[in-house]
Amino acid sequence: MQKNDKILVIGSSGQLGTELVQNLRIVYGTENVIASDVKMSEQAKEGPFEIIDVLNAQGLFEIVKRYNITQIYLLAALLSATAEKMPKFAWDLNMNGLFNVLDLAKEKIIEKIYWPSSIAVFGPNTPKHNTSQFTIMEPSTAYGISKQSGERWCEYYFNKYNVDVRSLRYPGLIGWKSAPGGGTTDYAVHIFHEALKNGTYECFLSENATLPMMYMPDAIKGTIGIMQADPDKVKIRSSYNLAGFSFSPKEIAEEIKKHIPKFTISYKEDSRQQIADSWPKSISCAEAAADWGWKPEFDLSGMTSDMIENLRKCN
Ligand code: SER
């Protein structure tokens, strides 16, 4: 850690932001991590918090100057399912929000950016198994189109303006501390809450809809890991594939049954199934492993035990 790191997390009240802020504050100190979201949040009780609309470039600039921000984690975005309902707004938020932050680094007002990409950059023509870093990418969702374009712009700003931007293509993220919102992989969090509360869950994806997933502690480790890596080790400036493990709704239900034997699952597919069908089933993260040492710790069974143990403690 550099002495003067001042971090702004935009979109801090979301599923990833909630946990990322807590972890960044352990590493960098509470006062050095400014949480921000488009509306007031309970997070304001835990440390510095600002209301920021990332589309308001001037408002963003003023906060960045006021706190002498050096790094921005830009998490504000519409996820896959919500973006299908408002594709143009998704494009506006996901792209222009990114430009506003990239331009702060281009102008040398900030030093470093983290921006999440997603497995949604891949599409129906991408090979589905052990999907490589470099392969066919023809996303068919509004979210995927915005993330793929964002990746191209990140690389462009790095090459052209020497902007230190770093990015990971997250799979579905699973955690017990915060709720997901608007994604296709959200079922993998809801299933735990329903299993513990009602002993049953109706899944909006089909039983064999296998997708790449990751437990939140690994996602946090990867995120802080790539941000702290030496710049010359971050060789890919679009976004790195990142993988934990893959499972289908049927397989996670079986795993949950080991802890809650009476748990039952039923299936009622909705439009999110189509999104899931367009994404890879498993991901290769060979480049992340080779370049900056990525290695996940959790598998399906470890994640399931930990989720259930922690959610039981919360109830
Ligand atoms: N978890 C995200 C979604 O389902 C994928 O990036 O939209």
GROMACS .gro file of N, CA, C and O and ligand atoms in nm, residues 79-80 118 143 170-172 183-185 279, ligand 1:
model
   51
   79LEU      N    1  -2.708  -0.467  -1.392
   79LEU     CA    2  -2.668  -0.605  -1.423
   79LEU      C    3  -2.758  -0.665  -1.532
   79LEU      O    4  -2.849  -0.598  -1.582
   80SER      N    5  -2.731  -0.792  -1.563
   80SER     CA    6  -2.786  -0.850  -1.686
   80SER      C    7  -2.939  -0.848  -1.698
   80SER      O    8  -2.992  -0.810  -1.803
  118SER      N    9  -1.740  -0.895  -1.687
  118SER     CA   10  -1.827  -1.009  -1.653
  118SER      C   11  -1.815  -1.119  -1.757
  118SER      O   12  -1.778  -1.093  -1.873
  143TYR      N   13  -2.636  -0.592  -2.127
  143TYR     CA   14  -2.531  -0.588  -2.026
  143TYR      C   15  -2.397  -0.633  -2.086
  143TYR      O   16  -2.294  -0.566  -2.071
  170TYR      N   17  -1.594  -1.106  -1.378
  170TYR     CA   18  -1.649  -1.188  -1.271
  170TYR      C   19  -1.748  -1.291  -1.325
  170TYR      O   20  -1.827  -1.261  -1.413
  171PRO      N   21  -1.746  -1.407  -1.261
  171PRO     CA   22  -1.859  -1.500  -1.279
  171PRO      C   23  -1.970  -1.457  -1.182
  171PRO      O   24  -1.962  -1.347  -1.126
  172GLY      N   25  -2.072  -1.537  -1.161
  172GLY     CA   26  -2.175  -1.504  -1.062
  172GLY      C   27  -2.114  -1.501  -0.923
  172GLY      O   28  -2.035  -1.589  -0.887
  183GLY      N   29  -2.930  -0.959  -1.141
  183GLY     CA   30  -2.843  -1.047  -1.221
  183GLY      C   31  -2.910  -1.181  -1.251
  183GLY      O   32  -3.011  -1.218  -1.188
  184THR      N   33  -2.852  -1.253  -1.344
  184THR     CA   34  -2.901  -1.386  -1.383
  184THR      C   35  -2.853  -1.492  -1.284
  184THR      O   36  -2.916  -1.596  -1.266
  185THR      N   37  -2.741  -1.463  -1.220
  185THR     CA   38  -2.684  -1.561  -1.126
  185THR      C   39  -2.735  -1.540  -0.983
  185THR      O   40  -2.693  -1.611  -0.892
  279TRP      N   41  -2.427  -1.773  -2.203
  279TRP     CA   42  -2.300  -1.757  -2.132
  279TRP      C   43  -2.223  -1.890  -2.123
  279TRP      O   44  -2.283  -1.997  -2.129
  316SER     N1   45  -2.376  -1.187  -1.202
  316SER     C1   46  -2.393  -1.106  -1.319
  316SER     C2   47  -2.530  -1.115  -1.372
  316SER     O1   48  -2.591  -1.218  -1.354
  316SER     C3   49  -2.296  -1.151  -1.424
  316SER     O2   50  -2.194  -1.059  -1.433
  316SER     O3   51  -2.576  -1.024  -1.433
   0.00000   0.00000   0.00000
